mmCIF file of C-alpha atoms in Angstrom:
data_model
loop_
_atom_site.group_PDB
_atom_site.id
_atom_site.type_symbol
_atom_site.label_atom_id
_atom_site.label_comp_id
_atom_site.label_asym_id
_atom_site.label_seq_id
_atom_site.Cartn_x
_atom_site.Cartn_y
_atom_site.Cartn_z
ATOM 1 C CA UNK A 1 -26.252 -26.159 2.184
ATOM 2 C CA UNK A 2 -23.915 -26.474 5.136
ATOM 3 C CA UNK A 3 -20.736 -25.366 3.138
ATOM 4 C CA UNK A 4 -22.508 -22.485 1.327
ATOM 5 C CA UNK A 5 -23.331 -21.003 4.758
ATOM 6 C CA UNK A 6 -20.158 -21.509 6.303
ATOM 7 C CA UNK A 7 -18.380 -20.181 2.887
ATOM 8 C CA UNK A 8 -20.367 -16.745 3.104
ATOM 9 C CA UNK A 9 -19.496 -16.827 7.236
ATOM 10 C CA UNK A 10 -15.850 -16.849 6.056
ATOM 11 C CA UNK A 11 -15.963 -14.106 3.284
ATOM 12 C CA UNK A 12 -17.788 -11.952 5.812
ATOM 13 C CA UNK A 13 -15.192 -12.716 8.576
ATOM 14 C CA UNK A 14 -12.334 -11.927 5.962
ATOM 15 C CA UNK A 15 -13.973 -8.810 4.672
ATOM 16 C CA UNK A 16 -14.461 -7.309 8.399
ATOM 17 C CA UNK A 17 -10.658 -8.237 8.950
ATOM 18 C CA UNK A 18 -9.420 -6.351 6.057
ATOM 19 C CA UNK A 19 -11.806 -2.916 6.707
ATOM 20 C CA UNK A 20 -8.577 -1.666 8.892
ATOM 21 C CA UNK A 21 -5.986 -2.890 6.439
ATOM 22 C CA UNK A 22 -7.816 -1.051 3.487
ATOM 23 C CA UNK A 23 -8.223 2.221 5.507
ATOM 24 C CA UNK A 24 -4.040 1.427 6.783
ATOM 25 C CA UNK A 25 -3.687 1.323 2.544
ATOM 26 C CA UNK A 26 -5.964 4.447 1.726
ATOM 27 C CA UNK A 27 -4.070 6.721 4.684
ATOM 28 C CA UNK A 28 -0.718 5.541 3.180
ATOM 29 C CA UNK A 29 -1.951 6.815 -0.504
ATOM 30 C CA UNK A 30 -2.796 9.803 1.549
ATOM 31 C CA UNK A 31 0.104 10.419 3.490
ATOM 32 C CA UNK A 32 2.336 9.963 0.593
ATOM 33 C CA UNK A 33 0.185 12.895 -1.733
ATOM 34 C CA UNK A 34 -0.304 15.242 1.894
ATOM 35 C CA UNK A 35 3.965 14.918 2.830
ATOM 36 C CA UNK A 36 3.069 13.578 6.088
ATOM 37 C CA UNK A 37 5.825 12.105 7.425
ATOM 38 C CA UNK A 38 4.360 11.728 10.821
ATOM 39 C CA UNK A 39 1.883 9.382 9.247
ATOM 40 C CA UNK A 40 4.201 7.871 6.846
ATOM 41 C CA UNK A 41 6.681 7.011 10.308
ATOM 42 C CA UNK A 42 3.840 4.948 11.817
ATOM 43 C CA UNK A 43 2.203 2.895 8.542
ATOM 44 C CA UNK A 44 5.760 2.101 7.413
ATOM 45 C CA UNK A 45 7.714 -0.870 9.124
ATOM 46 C CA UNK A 46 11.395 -0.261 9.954
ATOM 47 C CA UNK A 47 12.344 -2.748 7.715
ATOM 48 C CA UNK A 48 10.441 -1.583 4.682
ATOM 49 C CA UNK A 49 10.786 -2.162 1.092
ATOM 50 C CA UNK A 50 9.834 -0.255 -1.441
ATOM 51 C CA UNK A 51 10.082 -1.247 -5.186
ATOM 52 C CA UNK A 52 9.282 0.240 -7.775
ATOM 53 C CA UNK A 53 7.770 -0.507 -11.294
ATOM 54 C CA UNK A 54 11.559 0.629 -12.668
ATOM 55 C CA UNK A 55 13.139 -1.286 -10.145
ATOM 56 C CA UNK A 56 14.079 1.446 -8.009
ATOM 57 C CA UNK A 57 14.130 -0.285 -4.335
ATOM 58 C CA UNK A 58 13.615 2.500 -1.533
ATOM 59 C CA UNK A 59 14.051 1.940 2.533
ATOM 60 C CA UNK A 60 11.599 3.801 5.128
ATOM 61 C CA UNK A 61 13.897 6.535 6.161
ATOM 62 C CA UNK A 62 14.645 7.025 1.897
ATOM 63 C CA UNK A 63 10.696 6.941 1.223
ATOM 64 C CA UNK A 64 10.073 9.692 4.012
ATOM 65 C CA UNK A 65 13.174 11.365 2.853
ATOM 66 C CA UNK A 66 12.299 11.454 -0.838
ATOM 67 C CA UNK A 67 8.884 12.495 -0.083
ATOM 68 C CA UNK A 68 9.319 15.451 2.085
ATOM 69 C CA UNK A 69 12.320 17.083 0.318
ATOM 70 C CA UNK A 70 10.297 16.945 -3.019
ATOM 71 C CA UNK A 71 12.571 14.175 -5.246
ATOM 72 C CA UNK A 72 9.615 11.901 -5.263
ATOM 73 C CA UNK A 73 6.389 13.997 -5.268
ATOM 74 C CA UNK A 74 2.698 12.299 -5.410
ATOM 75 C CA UNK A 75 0.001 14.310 -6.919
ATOM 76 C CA UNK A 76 -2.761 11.796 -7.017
ATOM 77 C CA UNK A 77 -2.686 7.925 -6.913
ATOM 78 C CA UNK A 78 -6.723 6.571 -7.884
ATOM 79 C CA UNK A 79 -7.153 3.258 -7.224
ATOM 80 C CA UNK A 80 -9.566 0.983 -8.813
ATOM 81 C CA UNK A 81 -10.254 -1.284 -5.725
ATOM 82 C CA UNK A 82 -8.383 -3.330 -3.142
ATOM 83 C CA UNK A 83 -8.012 -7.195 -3.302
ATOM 84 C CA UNK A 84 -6.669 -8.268 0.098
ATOM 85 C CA UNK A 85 -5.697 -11.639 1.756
ATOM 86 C CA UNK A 86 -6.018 -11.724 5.355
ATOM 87 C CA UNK A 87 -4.587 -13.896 8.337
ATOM 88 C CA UNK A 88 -3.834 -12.238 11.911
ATOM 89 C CA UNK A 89 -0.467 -11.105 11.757
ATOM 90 C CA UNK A 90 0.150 -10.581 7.638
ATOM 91 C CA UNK A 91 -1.876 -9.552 4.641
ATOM 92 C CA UNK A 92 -1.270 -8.667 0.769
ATOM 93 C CA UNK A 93 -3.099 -5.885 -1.014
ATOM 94 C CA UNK A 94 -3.216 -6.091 -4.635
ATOM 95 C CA UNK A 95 -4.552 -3.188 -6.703
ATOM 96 C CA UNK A 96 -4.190 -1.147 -10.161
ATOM 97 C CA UNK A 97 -3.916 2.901 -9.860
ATOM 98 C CA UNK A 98 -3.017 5.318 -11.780
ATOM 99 C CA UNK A 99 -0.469 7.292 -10.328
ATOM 100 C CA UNK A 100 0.416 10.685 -11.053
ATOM 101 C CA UNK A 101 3.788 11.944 -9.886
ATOM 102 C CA UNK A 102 6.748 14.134 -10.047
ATOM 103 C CA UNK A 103 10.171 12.617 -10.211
ATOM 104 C CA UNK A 104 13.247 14.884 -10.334
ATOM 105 C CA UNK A 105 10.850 17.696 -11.888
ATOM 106 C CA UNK A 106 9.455 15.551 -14.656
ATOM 107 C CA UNK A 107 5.806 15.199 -14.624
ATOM 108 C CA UNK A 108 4.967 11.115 -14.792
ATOM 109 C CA UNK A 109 1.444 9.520 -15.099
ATOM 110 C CA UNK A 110 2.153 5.255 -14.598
ATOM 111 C CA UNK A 111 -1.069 2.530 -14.302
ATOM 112 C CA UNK A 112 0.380 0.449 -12.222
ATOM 113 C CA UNK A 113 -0.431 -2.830 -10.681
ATOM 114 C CA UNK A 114 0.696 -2.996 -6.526
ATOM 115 C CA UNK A 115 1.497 -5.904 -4.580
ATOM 116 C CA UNK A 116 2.035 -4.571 -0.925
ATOM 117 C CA UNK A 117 2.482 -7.124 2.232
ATOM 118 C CA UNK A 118 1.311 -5.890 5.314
ATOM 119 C CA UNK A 119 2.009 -6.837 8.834
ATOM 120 C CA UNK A 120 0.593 -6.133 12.549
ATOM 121 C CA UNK A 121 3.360 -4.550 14.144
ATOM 122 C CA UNK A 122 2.798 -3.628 18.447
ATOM 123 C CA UNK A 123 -1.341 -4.094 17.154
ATOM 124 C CA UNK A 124 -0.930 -2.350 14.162
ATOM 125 C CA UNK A 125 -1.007 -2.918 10.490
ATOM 126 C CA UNK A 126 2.113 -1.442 8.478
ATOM 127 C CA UNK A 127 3.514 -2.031 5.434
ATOM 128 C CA UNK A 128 6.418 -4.391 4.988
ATOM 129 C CA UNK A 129 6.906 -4.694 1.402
ATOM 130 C CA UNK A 130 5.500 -3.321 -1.681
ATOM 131 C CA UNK A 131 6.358 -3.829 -5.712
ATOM 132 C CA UNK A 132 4.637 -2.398 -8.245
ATOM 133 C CA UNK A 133 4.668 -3.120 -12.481
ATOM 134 C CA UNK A 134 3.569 -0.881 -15.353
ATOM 135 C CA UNK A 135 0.084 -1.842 -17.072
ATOM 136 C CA UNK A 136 0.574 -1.286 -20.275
#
């Protein structure tokens, strides 16, 4: 009885910890659709990387850059639901979304799976990595 109460005390602890990361994830998807590179500037980590389901690899500065000029534009991105892994300083969000965007002018829909890692960075979580992969 014993483990079965301290297993739900440790979903409920890990499901409290990742309400900010999930709301860090959801502004990012929103940031990315709205252009706002302010926002973008402060979820992304300096050291970023980007991949994706092509193999493309983009840094922060060429995400921001590629979002605000138009080369990479983000119409919608609906995501099914957030798996996340939390310890104090890192996390990984797994989730599949369809994404609907415009690359180069071309119209694109892709299901994707995401992997993202994030980190607390001065008390904050931002995103370190991400790589995604076509659902077929």
């Amino acid at each position: 009885m014993l483990k079965y109460i301290l297993l739900i005390c440790c979903l409920n602890a890990q499901a409290q910890d990742s309400k900010p990361l999930i709301s860090a994830a959801r502004s990012l998807n929103s940031a990315l659709i709205q252009k706002d590179s302010l926002l973008l500037v402060k979820l992304l980590h300096p050291s970023l990387s980007y991949g994706h389901s092509n193999g493309w690899v983009e840094t922060k500065q060429e995400v921001i850059e590629n979002n605000v000029s138009g080369y990479l534009i983000y119409k919608n991105i609906l995501v099914d639901s957030f798996q996340c892994q939390v310890s104090k300083k890192y996390a990984v969000i797994r989730f599949q979304a369809i994404h609907d965007v415009i690359l180069k002018g071309k119209a694109i829909q892709l299901k994707l799976h995401v992997c993202q890692v994030w980190i607390k960075f001065h008390k904050h979580w931002v995103l370190l990595a991400r790589q995604s992969t076509k659902i077929e």
